[in-house]
Amino acid sequence: MKKFGNLKKDGATRERHAETKLSARDLILPFFAIRGRNREEKIPGFGPVKRYSKEKLLAAASKAAEKGIYKFLIFGSVDEVYKDEKASYGVSGLGPVEAAVYDLKKYLPISTVITDVCLCAYTNHGHCGVTRNGKINNEETIQLLAKMAVNHAASGADLVAPSAMMDGQVGAIRKALDKNGYGKTGIMGYSAKFASAFYGPFRSAANSSPAFGDRKTYQMDYRNINQAMDEIKADIDEGADIVMVKPAAHYLDIIRQARNRFGKIKIAAYQVSGEYMMIKAAAKAKILDEKEAVLESLTAIKRAGADLIITYFAKEAAQWL
Ligand code: PBG
């Protein structure tokens, strides 16, 4: 008879036999970049997460780096006046993301900077693509995403992360990056991104709730696993360096299946804003212990097969590890 009890008898023994080891190096911290100078804003419904203009963002990133967090995912957030039908400001190359990325790479060169590539923060209707007669136009959208990706690369992004869930977006971006001399800029595909109720606080942060309809015509149906594998395979074929499953906690089966199926490719999982706020709210209400819950959830995501985890808890988790 196996005596697993012997492996649990004390902390040192448990540590020696632990099969999954979470480290600060696995974690990616998201930031929301805004225009202006020395600005920081609270985000309704998103706890302590804030939006920062570039110098505040750099300061926050430097603090995270002191705790061992060097990987950052940058989103843009702008006021209504900077939004239109075609996300013009988002593809202008003059936005808060480019400014933040440039400073991060210049003053914190040890960092890995990943940028979110999507139109939803810059369209006046809040959808991830440009629309024609109320429908998302895939082809037109991927050209704009490619342009945005080239701008991010020009600002110094190490990787770009297309999250619009348009067909062929990874391929179009890879082609545009190569053509413009950014062959070394990588791509992290939001490959299996599900239409989810857990993005609420993020949409408040990016000011990007769709004005009509929902995202179900381009994001994935959470009932499907085979389709998720097809989406991931397509991104790998189109040249993604990292593929992502999002959200994370309710999708551990998707992460595990991708891990088993796609061998060596790096897999990232996104513990999204709703997952984050559930733990925050429960901890605040003294329903559970924040530290224990965070470490358990992140370790479970790693155990499922994720190499990298995007989490708003990155800095705290690094401190606790
Ligand atoms: C935009 C985007 C979203 C998230 C990341 N990129 C929101 C959405 O698709 O509606 C969600 C991240 C989070 O909830 O933390 N395409």
PDB file of N, CA and C in Angstrom, residues 165-172 174 187 189-192 226-243 262 265:
ATOM      1  N   MET A 165      -9.774  38.595 -31.265  1.00  0.00           N
ATOM      2  CA  MET A 165     -10.389  37.341 -31.726  1.00  0.00           C
ATOM      3  C   MET A 165     -10.902  37.424 -33.166  1.00  0.00           C
ATOM      4  N   MET A 166     -10.190  38.174 -34.012  1.00  0.00           N
ATOM      5  CA  MET A 166     -10.526  38.192 -35.437  1.00  0.00           C
ATOM      6  C   MET A 166      -9.783  37.036 -36.111  1.00  0.00           C
ATOM      7  N   ASP A 167     -10.412  36.424 -37.108  1.00  0.00           N
ATOM      8  CA  ASP A 167      -9.750  35.327 -37.812  1.00  0.00           C
ATOM      9  C   ASP A 167      -8.562  35.860 -38.592  1.00  0.00           C
ATOM     10  N   GLY A 168      -7.444  35.173 -38.479  1.00  0.00           N
ATOM     11  CA  GLY A 168      -6.255  35.545 -39.250  1.00  0.00           C
ATOM     12  C   GLY A 168      -5.470  36.702 -38.664  1.00  0.00           C
ATOM     13  N   GLN A 169      -5.827  37.140 -37.456  1.00  0.00           N
ATOM     14  CA  GLN A 169      -5.130  38.324 -36.898  1.00  0.00           C
ATOM     15  C   GLN A 169      -3.651  38.051 -36.620  1.00  0.00           C
ATOM     16  N   VAL A 170      -3.326  36.860 -36.144  1.00  0.00           N
ATOM     17  CA  VAL A 170      -1.922  36.569 -35.835  1.00  0.00           C
ATOM     18  C   VAL A 170      -1.091  36.565 -37.121  1.00  0.00           C
ATOM     19  N   GLY A 171      -1.610  35.933 -38.159  1.00  0.00           N
ATOM     20  CA  GLY A 171      -0.888  35.876 -39.441  1.00  0.00           C
ATOM     21  C   GLY A 171      -0.673  37.257 -40.039  1.00  0.00           C
ATOM     22  N   ALA A 172      -1.712  38.086 -40.006  1.00  0.00           N
ATOM     23  CA  ALA A 172      -1.616  39.437 -40.581  1.00  0.00           C
ATOM     24  C   ALA A 172      -0.598  40.263 -39.807  1.00  0.00           C
ATOM     25  N   ARG A 174       1.965  39.054 -37.956  1.00  0.00           N
ATOM     26  CA  ARG A 174       3.315  38.498 -38.193  1.00  0.00           C
ATOM     27  C   ARG A 174       3.884  39.054 -39.506  1.00  0.00           C
ATOM     28  N   ILE A 187       4.814  37.375 -30.773  1.00  0.00           N
ATOM     29  CA  ILE A 187       3.354  37.483 -30.691  1.00  0.00           C
ATOM     30  C   ILE A 187       2.821  36.522 -29.632  1.00  0.00           C
ATOM     31  N   GLY A 189      -0.655  35.226 -28.726  1.00  0.00           N
ATOM     32  CA  GLY A 189      -2.041  35.211 -29.205  1.00  0.00           C
ATOM     33  C   GLY A 189      -3.013  34.949 -28.073  1.00  0.00           C
ATOM     34  N   TYR A 190      -4.074  35.754 -28.003  1.00  0.00           N
ATOM     35  CA  TYR A 190      -5.172  35.426 -27.095  1.00  0.00           C
ATOM     36  C   TYR A 190      -5.972  34.361 -27.844  1.00  0.00           C
ATOM     37  N   SER A 191      -5.423  33.162 -27.892  1.00  0.00           N
ATOM     38  CA  SER A 191      -5.923  32.173 -28.835  1.00  0.00           C
ATOM     39  C   SER A 191      -7.314  31.662 -28.486  1.00  0.00           C
ATOM     40  N   ALA A 192      -7.454  31.201 -27.247  1.00  0.00           N
ATOM     41  CA  ALA A 192      -8.756  30.699 -26.815  1.00  0.00           C
ATOM     42  C   ALA A 192      -9.317  31.678 -25.802  1.00  0.00           C
ATOM     43  N   ASN A 226     -13.228  21.569 -28.322  1.00  0.00           N
ATOM     44  CA  ASN A 226     -12.563  21.239 -29.604  1.00  0.00           C
ATOM     45  C   ASN A 226     -12.283  22.504 -30.401  1.00  0.00           C
ATOM     46  N   GLN A 227     -13.271  23.407 -30.369  1.00  0.00           N
ATOM     47  CA  GLN A 227     -13.103  24.673 -31.076  1.00  0.00           C
ATOM     48  C   GLN A 227     -11.921  25.462 -30.486  1.00  0.00           C
ATOM     49  N   ALA A 228     -11.781  25.376 -29.170  1.00  0.00           N
ATOM     50  CA  ALA A 228     -10.660  26.069 -28.517  1.00  0.00           C
ATOM     51  C   ALA A 228      -9.338  25.505 -29.029  1.00  0.00           C
ATOM     52  N   MET A 229      -9.273  24.180 -29.178  1.00  0.00           N
ATOM     53  CA  MET A 229      -8.040  23.561 -29.689  1.00  0.00           C
ATOM     54  C   MET A 229      -7.773  24.017 -31.131  1.00  0.00           C
ATOM     55  N   ASP A 230      -8.846  24.148 -31.913  1.00  0.00           N
ATOM     56  CA  ASP A 230      -8.686  24.613 -33.306  1.00  0.00           C
ATOM     57  C   ASP A 230      -8.161  26.046 -33.346  1.00  0.00           C
ATOM     58  N   GLU A 231      -8.693  26.891 -32.465  1.00  0.00           N
ATOM     59  CA  GLU A 231      -8.248  28.296 -32.418  1.00  0.00           C
ATOM     60  C   GLU A 231      -6.766  28.374 -32.038  1.00  0.00           C
ATOM     61  N   ILE A 232      -6.381  27.557 -31.072  1.00  0.00           N
ATOM     62  CA  ILE A 232      -4.981  27.557 -30.628  1.00  0.00           C
ATOM     63  C   ILE A 232      -4.078  27.061 -31.757  1.00  0.00           C
ATOM     64  N   LYS A 233      -4.517  25.993 -32.416  1.00  0.00           N
ATOM     65  CA  LYS A 233      -3.725  25.442 -33.520  1.00  0.00           C
ATOM     66  C   LYS A 233      -3.543  26.476 -34.632  1.00  0.00           C
ATOM     67  N   ALA A 234      -4.620  27.197 -34.933  1.00  0.00           N
ATOM     68  CA  ALA A 234      -4.547  28.219 -35.993  1.00  0.00           C
ATOM     69  C   ALA A 234      -3.524  29.290 -35.626  1.00  0.00           C
ATOM     70  N   ASP A 235      -3.528  29.731 -34.369  1.00  0.00           N
ATOM     71  CA  ASP A 235      -2.574  30.760 -33.946  1.00  0.00           C
ATOM     72  C   ASP A 235      -1.132  30.245 -34.031  1.00  0.00           C
ATOM     73  N   ILE A 236      -0.924  28.999 -33.645  1.00  0.00           N
ATOM     74  CA  ILE A 236       0.434  28.423 -33.731  1.00  0.00           C
ATOM     75  C   ILE A 236       0.859  28.384 -35.205  1.00  0.00           C
ATOM     76  N   ASP A 237      -0.038  27.932 -36.062  1.00  0.00           N
ATOM     77  CA  ASP A 237       0.273  27.858 -37.502  1.00  0.00           C
ATOM     78  C   ASP A 237       0.564  29.242 -38.091  1.00  0.00           C
ATOM     79  N   GLU A 238      -0.117  30.265 -37.566  1.00  0.00           N
ATOM     80  CA  GLU A 238       0.077  31.620 -38.102  1.00  0.00           C
ATOM     81  C   GLU A 238       1.302  32.323 -37.513  1.00  0.00           C
ATOM     82  N   GLY A 239       1.970  31.667 -36.551  1.00  0.00           N
ATOM     83  CA  GLY A 239       3.234  32.222 -36.064  1.00  0.00           C
ATOM     84  C   GLY A 239       3.245  32.747 -34.649  1.00  0.00           C
ATOM     85  N   ALA A 240       2.257  32.374 -33.831  1.00  0.00           N
ATOM     86  CA  ALA A 240       2.272  32.832 -32.431  1.00  0.00           C
ATOM     87  C   ALA A 240       3.432  32.179 -31.687  1.00  0.00           C
ATOM     88  N   ASP A 241       4.093  32.956 -30.817  1.00  0.00           N
ATOM     89  CA  ASP A 241       5.195  32.437 -29.998  1.00  0.00           C
ATOM     90  C   ASP A 241       4.673  31.918 -28.670  1.00  0.00           C
ATOM     91  N   ILE A 242       3.580  32.519 -28.212  1.00  0.00           N
ATOM     92  CA  ILE A 242       2.914  32.113 -26.975  1.00  0.00           C
ATOM     93  C   ILE A 242       1.422  32.070 -27.294  1.00  0.00           C
ATOM     94  N   VAL A 243       0.726  31.071 -26.796  1.00  0.00           N
ATOM     95  CA  VAL A 243      -0.731  31.043 -26.967  1.00  0.00           C
ATOM     96  C   VAL A 243      -1.379  31.193 -25.597  1.00  0.00           C
ATOM     97  N   PHE A 262      -0.307  20.355 -27.516  1.00  0.00           N
ATOM     98  CA  PHE A 262       0.591  21.187 -28.323  1.00  0.00           C
ATOM     99  C   PHE A 262       2.041  21.205 -27.847  1.00  0.00           C
ATOM    100  N   ILE A 265       5.017  24.434 -27.140  1.00  0.00           N
ATOM    101  CA  ILE A 265       4.630  25.863 -27.232  1.00  0.00           C
ATOM    102  C   ILE A 265       4.341  26.422 -25.827  1.00  0.00           C
TER     103      ILE A 265
END
